[in-house]
PDB file of C-alpha atoms in Angstrom:
ATOM      1  CA  MET M  27     102.076 -18.181  92.295  1.00 87.00           C
ATOM      2  CA  GLU M  28     100.135 -18.624  89.014  1.00 92.00           C
ATOM      3  CA  GLU M  29     102.841 -16.628  87.179  1.00 93.00           C
ATOM      4  CA  MET M  30     105.385 -18.979  88.487  1.00 93.00           C
ATOM      5  CA  VAL M  31     103.388 -21.934  87.342  1.00 94.00           C
ATOM      6  CA  ARG M  32     102.939 -20.351  83.914  1.00 94.00           C
ATOM      7  CA  VAL M  33     106.725 -19.782  83.496  1.00 91.00           C
ATOM      8  CA  LEU M  34     107.778 -23.321  84.675  1.00 93.00           C
ATOM      9  CA  THR M  35     104.909 -25.066  82.622  1.00 93.00           C
ATOM     10  CA  LEU M  36     106.222 -23.270  79.389  1.00 91.00           C
ATOM     11  CA  ALA M  37     109.947 -23.628  80.098  1.00 89.00           C
ATOM     12  CA  PHE M  38     109.566 -27.458  80.750  1.00 91.00           C
ATOM     13  CA  GLU M  39     106.894 -28.421  78.519  1.00 88.00           C
ATOM     14  CA  THR M  40     109.211 -29.973  75.837  1.00 88.00           C
ATOM     15  CA  ASP M  41     112.882 -30.926  75.683  1.00 87.00           C
ATOM     16  CA  ASP M  42     113.112 -31.799  79.422  1.00 92.00           C
ATOM     17  CA  PRO M  43     113.874 -35.424  80.299  1.00 94.00           C
ATOM     18  CA  ILE M  44     112.417 -35.242  83.726  1.00 94.00           C
ATOM     19  CA  GLU M  45     109.123 -33.685  82.842  1.00 93.00           C
ATOM     20  CA  GLU M  46     108.850 -36.023  79.866  1.00 94.00           C
ATOM     21  CA  TYR M  47     109.559 -39.018  82.099  1.00 95.00           C
ATOM     22  CA  VAL M  48     106.955 -37.930  84.773  1.00 94.00           C
ATOM     23  CA  PHE M  49     104.331 -37.031  82.074  1.00 95.00           C
ATOM     24  CA  PRO M  50     105.282 -39.119  78.908  1.00 95.00           C
ATOM     25  CA  ASP M  51     102.280 -37.852  77.007  1.00 94.00           C
ATOM     26  CA  LEU M  52     102.328 -34.220  75.886  1.00 94.00           C
ATOM     27  CA  ALA M  53      98.594 -33.682  76.228  1.00 95.00           C
ATOM     28  CA  GLN M  54      98.731 -35.158  79.815  1.00 94.00           C
ATOM     29  CA  ARG M  55     101.845 -33.040  80.651  1.00 93.00           C
ATOM     30  CA  ARG M  56     100.200 -29.907  79.549  1.00 94.00           C
ATOM     31  CA  ARG M  57      96.938 -30.706  81.534  1.00 94.00           C
ATOM     32  CA  ARG M  58      98.604 -31.992  84.772  1.00 95.00           C
ATOM     33  CA  THR M  59     101.866 -30.112  85.156  1.00 95.00           C
ATOM     34  CA  PRO M  60     100.196 -26.781  86.363  1.00 96.00           C
ATOM     35  CA  GLY M  61      98.341 -28.639  89.143  1.00 94.00           C
ATOM     36  CA  MET M  62     101.427 -30.483  90.249  1.00 93.00           C
ATOM     37  CA  LEU M  63     103.516 -27.200  90.291  1.00 94.00           C
ATOM     38  CA  ARG M  64     100.913 -25.420  92.310  1.00 94.00           C
ATOM     39  CA  VAL M  65     101.055 -28.079  95.052  1.00 92.00           C
ATOM     40  CA  LEU M  66     104.861 -28.141  95.005  1.00 90.00           C
ATOM     41  CA  ILE M  67     105.146 -24.300  95.099  1.00 88.00           C
ATOM     42  CA  ARG M  68     102.606 -23.971  97.841  1.00 89.00           C
ATOM     43  CA  HIS M  69     103.654 -26.888 100.058  1.00 84.00           C
ATOM     44  CA  ARG M  70     107.431 -27.254  99.352  1.00 83.00           C
ATOM     45  CA  TYR M  71     109.112 -24.121  98.028  1.00 86.00           C
ATOM     46  CA  LEU M  72     107.219 -21.235  99.545  1.00 83.00           C
ATOM     47  CA  PRO M  73     107.258 -22.614 103.057  1.00 83.00           C
ATOM     48  CA  ALA M  74     111.035 -23.139 102.652  1.00 78.00           C
ATOM     49  CA  ALA M  75     111.565 -19.704 101.351  1.00 82.00           C
ATOM     50  CA  ALA M  76     113.272 -21.218  98.419  1.00 85.00           C
ATOM     51  CA  ALA M  77     111.583 -19.540  95.402  1.00 91.00           C
ATOM     52  CA  ILE M  78     112.608 -16.418  93.526  1.00 88.00           C
ATOM     53  CA  VAL M  79     111.131 -14.723  90.405  1.00 91.00           C
ATOM     54  CA  ALA M  80     112.643 -12.435  87.882  1.00 91.00           C
ATOM     55  CA  GLU M  81     110.485  -9.708  86.332  1.00 91.00           C
ATOM     56  CA  VAL M  82     110.800  -8.029  82.923  1.00 90.00           C
ATOM     57  CA  ASP M  83     108.630  -5.126  82.235  1.00 89.00           C
ATOM     58  CA  GLY M  84     106.262  -5.912  85.205  1.00 90.00           C
ATOM     59  CA  ARG M  85     105.639  -9.537  84.402  1.00 91.00           C
ATOM     60  CA  VAL M  86     107.244 -12.644  85.815  1.00 91.00           C
ATOM     61  CA  ALA M  87     109.675 -13.940  83.115  1.00 91.00           C
ATOM     62  CA  GLY M  88     111.571 -16.520  85.279  1.00 94.00           C
ATOM     63  CA  THR M  89     111.691 -18.409  88.481  1.00 93.00           C
ATOM     64  CA  VAL M  90     114.179 -20.526  90.466  1.00 92.00           C
ATOM     65  CA  LEU M  91     113.075 -23.169  92.953  1.00 91.00           C
ATOM     66  CA  TRP M  92     115.506 -24.969  95.214  1.00 89.00           C
ATOM     67  CA  ILE M  93     115.731 -27.121  98.476  1.00 88.00           C
ATOM     68  CA  PRO M  94     117.643 -25.125 101.240  1.00 88.00           C
ATOM     69  CA  ALA M  95     120.451 -26.868 102.996  1.00 86.00           C
ATOM     70  CA  GLY M  96     119.045 -29.058 105.832  1.00 78.00           C
ATOM     71  CA  TYR M  97     115.366 -28.280 105.115  1.00 78.00           C
ATOM     72  CA  ARG M  98     112.906 -30.969 105.624  1.00 77.00           C
ATOM     73  CA  ASN M  99     109.251 -30.430 104.876  1.00 72.00           C
ATOM     74  CA  PRO M 100     107.195 -31.027 108.050  1.00 70.00           C
ATOM     75  CA  VAL M 101     105.290 -34.361 108.116  1.00 78.00           C
ATOM     76  CA  TRP M 102     101.941 -32.506 108.386  1.00 77.00           C
ATOM     77  CA  ARG M 103     102.735 -30.546 105.239  1.00 76.00           C
ATOM     78  CA  GLU M 104     103.619 -33.818 103.434  1.00 80.00           C
ATOM     79  CA  ALA M 105     100.531 -35.340 104.712  1.00 80.00           C
ATOM     80  CA  ILE M 106      98.452 -32.438 103.068  1.00 79.00           C
ATOM     81  CA  SER M 107     100.408 -32.187  99.957  1.00 82.00           C
ATOM     82  CA  GLY M 108     100.624 -36.070  99.101  1.00 83.00           C
ATOM     83  CA  PRO M 109      96.819 -36.571  98.342  1.00 85.00           C
ATOM     84  CA  ARG M 110      96.928 -33.189  96.554  1.00 89.00           C
ATOM     85  CA  LEU M 111      99.757 -34.241  94.264  1.00 85.00           C
ATOM     86  CA  LEU M 112      98.218 -37.585  93.711  1.00 89.00           C
ATOM     87  CA  TRP M 113      95.031 -35.785  92.589  1.00 91.00           C
ATOM     88  CA  ALA M 114      96.960 -33.320  90.363  1.00 90.00           C
ATOM     89  CA  MET M 115      99.364 -35.805  88.757  1.00 90.00           C
ATOM     90  CA  GLY M 116      97.538 -39.162  88.710  1.00 93.00           C
ATOM     91  CA  PRO M 117      98.821 -42.394  90.154  1.00 94.00           C
ATOM     92  CA  ALA M 118     101.439 -43.346  87.492  1.00 93.00           C
ATOM     93  CA  ALA M 119     103.021 -39.760  87.319  1.00 93.00           C
ATOM     94  CA  THR M 120     103.008 -39.576  91.130  1.00 92.00           C
ATOM     95  CA  ARG M 121     105.115 -42.797  91.255  1.00 93.00           C
ATOM     96  CA  ARG M 122     107.459 -41.357  88.740  1.00 94.00           C
ATOM     97  CA  GLY M 123     107.633 -38.056  90.716  1.00 92.00           C
ATOM     98  CA  ILE M 124     108.604 -39.970  93.859  1.00 92.00           C
ATOM     99  CA  GLU M 125     111.396 -41.562  91.821  1.00 93.00           C
ATOM    100  CA  VAL M 126     112.568 -38.005  90.840  1.00 92.00           C
ATOM    101  CA  ASP M 127     112.546 -36.962  94.593  1.00 88.00           C
ATOM    102  CA  ALA M 128     114.501 -40.218  95.431  1.00 91.00           C
ATOM    103  CA  ALA M 129     117.107 -39.362  92.778  1.00 92.00           C
ATOM    104  CA  ILE M 130     117.491 -35.916  94.185  1.00 88.00           C
ATOM    105  CA  ALA M 131     117.917 -37.288  97.716  1.00 88.00           C
ATOM    106  CA  LYS M 132     120.402 -39.975  96.708  1.00 90.00           C
ATOM    107  CA  SER M 133     122.564 -37.622  94.704  1.00 89.00           C
ATOM    108  CA  ALA M 134     122.698 -34.879  97.379  1.00 88.00           C
ATOM    109  CA  PRO M 135     126.069 -34.460  99.021  1.00 87.00           C
ATOM    110  CA  VAL M 136     126.681 -34.778 102.716  1.00 86.00           C
ATOM    111  CA  GLU M 137     128.223 -31.302 103.013  1.00 88.00           C
ATOM    112  CA  PRO M 138     125.619 -28.393 103.479  1.00 88.00           C
ATOM    113  CA  HIS M 139     124.149 -27.430 100.044  1.00 91.00           C
ATOM    114  CA  ASN M 140     121.376 -25.802  98.400  1.00 91.00           C
ATOM    115  CA  TYR M 141     119.700 -28.061  95.598  1.00 91.00           C
ATOM    116  CA  MET M 142     118.323 -26.375  92.498  1.00 92.00           C
ATOM    117  CA  VAL M 143     115.236 -28.118  91.349  1.00 91.00           C
ATOM    118  CA  TYR M 144     113.936 -25.648  88.729  1.00 91.00           C
ATOM    119  CA  VAL M 145     115.711 -22.881  86.902  1.00 92.00           C
ATOM    120  CA  ALA M 146     113.286 -21.541  84.341  1.00 92.00           C
ATOM    121  CA  ALA M 147     112.763 -18.539  82.006  1.00 91.00           C
ATOM    122  CA  GLU M 148     109.675 -18.279  79.819  1.00 90.00           C
ATOM    123  CA  PRO M 149     110.640 -19.035  76.135  1.00 87.00           C
ATOM    124  CA  GLN M 150     110.598 -15.338  74.947  1.00 85.00           C
ATOM    125  CA  SER M 151     112.931 -14.454  77.904  1.00 82.00           C
ATOM    126  CA  GLN M 152     115.552 -17.176  77.356  1.00 83.00           C
ATOM    127  CA  ARG M 153     118.989 -16.134  76.193  1.00 84.00           C
ATOM    128  CA  VAL M 154     118.559 -12.449  77.314  1.00 85.00           C
ATOM    129  CA  GLY M 155     119.985 -12.683  80.749  1.00 87.00           C
ATOM    130  CA  VAL M 156     116.865 -13.640  82.855  1.00 91.00           C
ATOM    131  CA  GLY M 157     118.466 -16.970  83.859  1.00 89.00           C
ATOM    132  CA  ARG M 158     121.782 -15.447  84.507  1.00 92.00           C
ATOM    133  CA  ALA M 159     120.341 -12.831  86.756  1.00 94.00           C
ATOM    134  CA  MET M 160     118.569 -15.508  88.886  1.00 93.00           C
ATOM    135  CA  MET M 161     121.474 -17.784  88.942  1.00 94.00           C
ATOM    136  CA  ASP M 162     123.716 -14.877  89.996  1.00 94.00           C
ATOM    137  CA  TRP M 163     121.399 -14.141  92.875  1.00 93.00           C
ATOM    138  CA  LEU M 164     121.112 -17.692  94.000  1.00 94.00           C
ATOM    139  CA  ILE M 165     124.889 -18.131  93.896  1.00 94.00           C
ATOM    140  CA  ALA M 166     125.489 -15.002  95.847  1.00 93.00           C
ATOM    141  CA  GLU M 167     123.011 -16.256  98.420  1.00 92.00           C
ATOM    142  CA  THR M 168     124.531 -19.665  98.532  1.00 93.00           C
ATOM    143  CA  ASP M 169     128.024 -18.215  98.894  1.00 93.00           C
ATOM    144  CA  ALA M 170     126.907 -16.036 101.735  1.00 92.00           C
ATOM    145  CA  GLN M 171     125.745 -19.047 103.458  1.00 91.00           C
ATOM    146  CA  GLY M 172     129.118 -20.919 102.700  1.00 91.00           C
ATOM    147  CA  ARG M 173     127.154 -23.686 100.922  1.00 92.00           C
ATOM    148  CA  ALA M 174     127.616 -25.752  97.797  1.00 94.00           C
ATOM    149  CA  LEU M 175     125.095 -25.437  94.993  1.00 95.00           C
ATOM    150  CA  CYS M 176     123.911 -28.610  93.288  1.00 95.00           C
ATOM    151  CA  GLY M 177     121.353 -29.859  90.889  1.00 94.00           C
ATOM    152  CA  LEU M 178     120.458 -32.298  88.090  1.00 95.00           C
ATOM    153  CA  CYS M 179     120.541 -31.257  84.449  1.00 94.00           C
ATOM    154  CA  LYS M 180     120.362 -32.659  80.944  1.00 95.00           C
ATOM    155  CA  ASP M 181     123.467 -33.021  78.774  1.00 95.00           C
ATOM    156  CA  GLY M 182     122.671 -30.014  76.775  1.00 94.00           C
ATOM    157  CA  ASN M 183     122.750 -27.724  79.859  1.00 94.00           C
ATOM    158  CA  VAL M 184     126.039 -28.894  81.313  1.00 96.00           C
ATOM    159  CA  GLY M 185     127.965 -26.047  79.596  1.00 94.00           C
ATOM    160  CA  TYR M 186     125.449 -23.431  80.907  1.00 94.00           C
ATOM    161  CA  TYR M 187     126.104 -24.389  84.533  1.00 95.00           C
ATOM    162  CA  GLN M 188     129.767 -24.784  83.920  1.00 95.00           C
ATOM    163  CA  GLY M 189     129.681 -20.932  83.151  1.00 94.00           C
ATOM    164  CA  PHE M 190     128.760 -20.616  86.830  1.00 95.00           C
ATOM    165  CA  ASP M 191     131.731 -22.924  87.866  1.00 94.00           C
ATOM    166  CA  ALA M 192     129.349 -25.841  88.525  1.00 95.00           C
ATOM    167  CA  GLN M 193     130.862 -29.095  87.340  1.00 95.00           C
ATOM    168  CA  PRO M 194     129.341 -32.469  86.428  1.00 96.00           C
ATOM    169  CA  ILE M 195     130.196 -34.844  89.148  1.00 94.00           C
ATOM    170  CA  ASP M 196     128.224 -37.966  88.340  1.00 94.00           C
ATOM    171  CA  ARG M 197     125.320 -39.377  86.371  1.00 95.00           C
ATOM    172  CA  VAL M 198     122.113 -40.058  88.201  1.00 94.00           C
ATOM    173  CA  ARG M 199     119.267 -42.243  86.717  1.00 95.00           C
ATOM    174  CA  ILE M 200     115.665 -41.415  87.578  1.00 94.00           C
ATOM    175  CA  GLY M 201     114.072 -44.741  88.900  1.00 92.00           C
ATOM    176  CA  SER M 202     115.173 -47.870  87.044  1.00 91.00           C
ATOM    177  CA  LYS M 203     113.882 -46.971  83.557  1.00 91.00           C
ATOM    178  CA  GLY M 204     114.021 -43.226  83.593  1.00 93.00           C
ATOM    179  CA  PRO M 205     116.447 -40.718  82.111  1.00 95.00           C
ATOM    180  CA  GLU M 206     120.039 -40.366  83.077  1.00 95.00           C
ATOM    181  CA  MET M 207     120.846 -36.880  84.228  1.00 95.00           C
ATOM    182  CA  ASN M 208     124.136 -35.097  85.173  1.00 95.00           C
ATOM    183  CA  PHE M 209     124.631 -34.212  88.826  1.00 96.00           C
ATOM    184  CA  ILE M 210     126.296 -30.882  88.872  1.00 96.00           C
ATOM    185  CA  LYS M 211     127.934 -29.197  91.807  1.00 96.00           C
ATOM    186  CA  ARG M 212     129.479 -25.799  92.480  1.00 94.00           C
ATOM    187  CA  SER M 213     131.705 -26.077  95.465  1.00 91.00           C
ATOM    188  CA  ALA M 214     131.082 -23.982  98.676  1.00 84.00           C
ATOM    189  CA  ARG M 215     132.574 -20.575  98.735  1.00 79.00           C
ATOM    190  CA  VAL M 216     132.823 -18.046 101.331  1.00 67.00           C
ATOM    191  CA  ALA M 217     131.544 -14.692 100.130  1.00 57.00           C
ATOM    192  CA  ALA M 218     133.898 -11.687 100.318  1.00 54.00           C
ATOM    193  CA  GLY M 219     132.960  -8.962 102.789  1.00 50.00           C
TER     194      GLY M 219
END
């Protein structure tokens, strides 16, 4: 888990509208993001079996976290993770994090879908195929389930996801004053064979 936290922290430290909205101050982002990610990974993504990593030369170089179709975190797990997130993030960032969760829930389509939340490669492993390998795996898994694949991304990443046949469908604002993000969707496919 610590390697996943390291990769995500490095990948989203700068030039990510959502992380910059949740933690506007860079020093605070560097200090608080790892704790937030530990809680999210431990209490949301691992229990849902919704996390993969990519290894390069024996080290974790990338990770993808998503919300599987129909998955709802049990109330008891939310009760445990809520105070831990508040402690890790601080009150203001927790409020903004809740706005991110609300934007994800609001943008999610009615049809069965997997919702990508984080797709990350450590900086030295970007643009060398790590992200593509993880996306290819997630797409194959999603296609095998006959589900759509969705997510939010910044303007600069739309072309990347279009390379996987995901199209921008809508714009979604985080909270009332947060960034506007692209809601992207790759339609459900049925895997061959």
